[in-house]
Coordinates of C-alpha atoms and ligand atoms in Angstrom, one line a residue:
M256 CA 24.6 -14.9 64.0
D257 CA 22.7 -17.6 60.9
N258 CA 24.9 -17.5 57.4
V259 CA 27.8 -14.8 58.8
I260 CA 30.6 -16.5 57.4
I261 CA 33.7 -14.4 59.2
I262 CA 36.7 -15.2 57.8
E263 CA 38.9 -15.3 60.5
H264 CA 42.4 -16.4 58.9
P265 CA 45.3 -14.1 59.6
L266 CA 46.0 -12.9 56.3
V267 CA 42.8 -11.2 56.1
Q268 CA 43.0 -9.5 58.9
H269 CA 46.2 -8.5 58.4
K270 CA 45.0 -7.0 55.4
I271 CA 42.2 -5.4 56.6
S272 CA 44.0 -3.4 59.3
L273 CA 46.0 -2.5 56.0
L274 CA 42.8 -1.5 54.2
R275 CA 41.3 0.3 57.3
D276 CA 44.5 2.4 57.9
I277 CA 44.5 6.5 56.8
N278 CA 48.0 5.5 55.8
T279 CA 47.2 3.3 52.9
G280 CA 47.0 5.2 50.1
S281 CA 44.9 4.1 46.4
K282 CA 47.7 1.2 45.1
E283 CA 48.6 -0.5 48.3
F284 CA 43.7 -0.3 48.6
R285 CA 43.2 -1.5 45.5
E286 CA 46.0 -4.0 45.7
L287 CA 44.6 -5.4 49.4
V288 CA 41.5 -5.4 48.4
S289 CA 42.2 -7.5 45.5
E290 CA 44.8 -10.0 47.1
T291 CA 41.5 -10.1 50.4
A292 CA 38.9 -10.9 47.1
M293 CA 41.0 -13.1 46.5
L294 CA 41.3 -14.9 50.2
M295 CA 38.1 -14.7 50.6
C296 CA 36.2 -16.5 47.3
Y297 CA 39.1 -19.1 48.6
E298 CA 36.5 -20.1 51.2
A299 CA 32.9 -19.0 50.2
T300 CA 33.7 -21.9 47.1
R301 CA 34.9 -24.2 50.1
D302 CA 31.2 -26.5 49.0
L303 CA 31.6 -26.5 45.0
P304 CA 30.8 -30.0 45.0
L305 CA 33.8 -31.7 43.2
K306 CA 33.6 -35.6 41.0
T307 CA 36.3 -37.7 40.4
V308 CA 38.2 -38.4 36.5
E309 CA 40.7 -39.6 35.8
V310 CA 43.8 -38.2 34.9
Q311 CA 46.6 -39.8 33.0
T312 CA 49.8 -38.6 34.8
P313 CA 53.6 -39.4 33.4
V314 CA 53.6 -41.9 35.6
A315 CA 50.4 -42.8 35.9
I316 CA 46.2 -42.7 36.1
A317 CA 45.1 -40.4 38.5
K318 CA 41.8 -41.1 39.9
T319 CA 41.9 -37.4 41.0
K320 CA 38.8 -34.2 41.5
V321 CA 37.6 -32.0 39.6
I322 CA 35.0 -28.9 39.5
T323 CA 31.6 -30.1 38.2
G324 CA 27.8 -28.5 37.7
R325 CA 27.5 -25.1 38.6
K326 CA 29.3 -22.9 37.8
L327 CA 30.6 -19.4 38.8
A328 CA 29.8 -15.8 38.6
F329 CA 30.1 -12.4 40.3
V330 CA 28.1 -9.5 40.3
P331 CA 29.9 -6.1 41.7
I332 CA 27.7 -3.9 42.9
L333 CA 29.5 -0.4 41.1
R334 CA 32.0 1.3 41.9
A335 CA 33.9 -0.2 45.1
G336 CA 33.0 -3.7 44.5
L337 CA 33.8 -3.9 41.4
G338 CA 37.7 -3.3 42.7
M339 CA 36.9 -7.0 44.6
V340 CA 36.2 -8.7 40.9
D341 CA 39.7 -8.9 39.6
G342 CA 41.5 -10.7 43.5
A343 CA 38.2 -13.4 42.9
V344 CA 38.8 -14.5 38.8
K345 CA 42.6 -14.9 39.5
L346 CA 40.9 -18.1 41.7
V347 CA 37.9 -18.6 39.7
P348 CA 38.8 -18.0 35.7
A349 CA 36.1 -19.5 34.4
A350 CA 33.8 -16.5 36.4
K351 CA 31.6 -14.3 34.2
I352 CA 30.8 -10.8 35.0
G353 CA 28.0 -9.3 35.8
H354 CA 27.6 -5.8 36.6
V355 CA 24.6 -3.6 39.1
G356 CA 25.6 0.2 39.3
I357 CA 22.9 1.3 42.2
F358 CA 22.6 4.6 44.4
R359 CA 20.6 6.3 46.7
D360 CA 18.7 8.6 46.9
P361 CA 19.8 10.7 48.8
E362 CA 16.0 12.3 50.1
T363 CA 14.4 9.1 49.7
K364 CA 16.9 6.2 51.2
N365 CA 15.8 4.0 48.6
A366 CA 18.5 2.4 45.8
V367 CA 17.9 3.1 42.4
D368 CA 19.5 0.6 40.7
Y369 CA 20.6 2.7 37.1
Y370 CA 22.6 -0.3 36.0
C371 CA 22.0 -4.1 35.3
K372 CA 24.0 -6.9 33.1
L373 CA 24.4 -10.1 34.0
P374 CA 25.7 -13.0 32.1
F375 CA 22.6 -14.4 30.1
D376 CA 23.4 -17.8 32.1
I377 CA 22.9 -17.0 35.3
A378 CA 20.0 -18.6 36.2
E379 CA 22.6 -21.9 35.7
R380 CA 25.6 -20.1 38.1
E381 CA 26.3 -19.5 41.3
V382 CA 26.2 -16.2 42.9
I383 CA 28.4 -14.6 44.5
I384 CA 27.4 -10.6 44.7
T385 CA 30.2 -8.2 45.7
D386 CA 31.0 -4.4 47.7
I387 CA 33.3 -3.9 50.1
M388 CA 31.3 -2.7 52.4
L389 CA 27.8 -4.1 54.7
A390 CA 26.8 -0.8 55.4
T391 CA 23.0 -0.5 55.6
G392 CA 22.6 -3.5 53.4
S393 CA 19.8 -1.1 51.0
T394 CA 22.3 -1.7 48.0
M395 CA 22.9 -5.3 48.6
T396 CA 18.9 -5.8 49.1
K397 CA 18.1 -4.5 45.9
T398 CA 20.3 -6.2 44.1
V399 CA 20.4 -9.2 46.4
E400 CA 16.7 -9.0 44.3
I401 CA 17.8 -8.3 41.5
V402 CA 19.7 -11.5 40.8
K403 CA 17.1 -13.1 42.1
N404 CA 14.6 -11.7 39.7
A405 CA 17.0 -12.7 36.9
G406 CA 16.9 -16.3 37.7
A407 CA 20.0 -17.6 40.0
K408 CA 18.9 -19.2 43.3
N409 CA 21.9 -19.7 45.1
I410 CA 23.6 -16.8 45.7
K411 CA 25.4 -15.1 48.8
I412 CA 27.8 -12.3 49.9
M413 CA 30.8 -11.2 50.2
C414 CA 32.5 -8.0 51.3
I415 CA 35.5 -6.7 53.6
V416 CA 33.9 -5.5 56.5
A417 CA 30.5 -5.5 57.5
C418 CA 27.9 -4.1 59.8
P419 CA 25.2 -5.2 62.1
E420 CA 22.3 -3.2 59.9
G421 CA 23.5 -3.7 57.0
I422 CA 23.5 -8.4 57.9
E423 CA 20.0 -7.3 59.2
N424 CA 18.8 -5.6 56.8
V425 CA 19.4 -8.0 54.1
H426 CA 18.6 -11.0 56.3
K427 CA 15.0 -10.0 56.9
A428 CA 14.7 -10.2 53.3
Y429 CA 16.6 -12.5 52.6
P430 CA 17.4 -14.9 55.3
D431 CA 18.9 -17.7 53.5
V432 CA 21.4 -16.0 52.1
E433 CA 25.4 -16.5 52.9
I434 CA 27.6 -13.2 53.4
Y435 CA 31.2 -13.7 53.9
C436 CA 32.6 -10.8 55.3
G437 CA 36.2 -10.3 57.4
A438 CA 35.2 -7.9 59.9
I439 CA 32.0 -6.7 61.7
D440 CA 31.5 -3.6 62.8
E441 CA 29.8 -2.0 65.4
K442 CA 27.7 0.1 63.7
L443 CA 27.3 2.8 61.2
D444 CA 26.9 7.1 62.2
D445 CA 24.8 9.8 60.9
R446 CA 26.4 9.8 57.7
L447 CA 25.7 5.8 57.0
Y448 CA 29.4 5.3 57.7
I449 CA 30.9 2.3 59.1
V450 CA 32.5 3.2 62.5
P451 CA 35.0 2.5 62.7
G452 CA 35.2 0.8 59.4
M453 CA 37.7 1.9 56.0
G454 CA 36.1 5.7 55.4
D455 CA 34.6 5.4 52.0
A456 CA 35.6 2.1 50.2
G457 CA 35.0 3.7 46.3
D458 CA 36.8 7.4 46.9
R459 CA 39.7 5.3 48.4
I460 CA 39.9 1.9 45.8
F461 CA 39.9 4.8 42.2
G462 CA 41.2 8.0 44.3
T463 CA 38.3 10.0 44.0
K464 CA 39.3 12.1 47.4
Ligands
URA290 N1 30.2 2.7 52.0 C1 31.6 2.5 52.1 O1 32.5 3.2 51.5 N2 31.5 3.4 53.6 C2 31.3 3.1 54.5 O2 31.6 3.2 55.5 C3 30.1 3.4 54.4 C4 29.5 2.9 52.4

């Protein structure tokens, strides 16, 4: 699949197995989401440009590299995507954070945005949108639209578990947006849960069920 990167790293795969387990409680679930997001962020930022600088070490001058150019913004989709931010900003502390709140209208099934606060300079930033599950793709597609309309040109998606329907729908609208995920599951069920998935990620992370 074009523009889909599955992060096969053993640590990511192991943590996803723990996340899937029905016996994993909220505290552990939250910690695992954060750790998984940190590891995924490491992969999703592999192509950040570097420049060479000189640094005085205690011994001599070292020609060494630092990240240059584009800065980062993380945009979690409320609410489950929030759980991934903490791990990601541990790796990139200078990143700014925007928030997008979207729900799916139970009757029309359309994605409806109810909250949006983005960094004022988002157009100059590389944006990584986070959500734990990429299910139907409707909230993700809407979020990409919002972020693009705000001027962002470099947008990536980071989700822990995706499914074919979600990937297809996002890429139908935005074929160039790279999707970083830890697993692509089988399908969606009648309630639009990912199968086998990990259940309602928002409920599990915040302990609301
Ligand atoms: N959102 C979730 O939290 N879980 C799913 O399986 C699908 C969407």
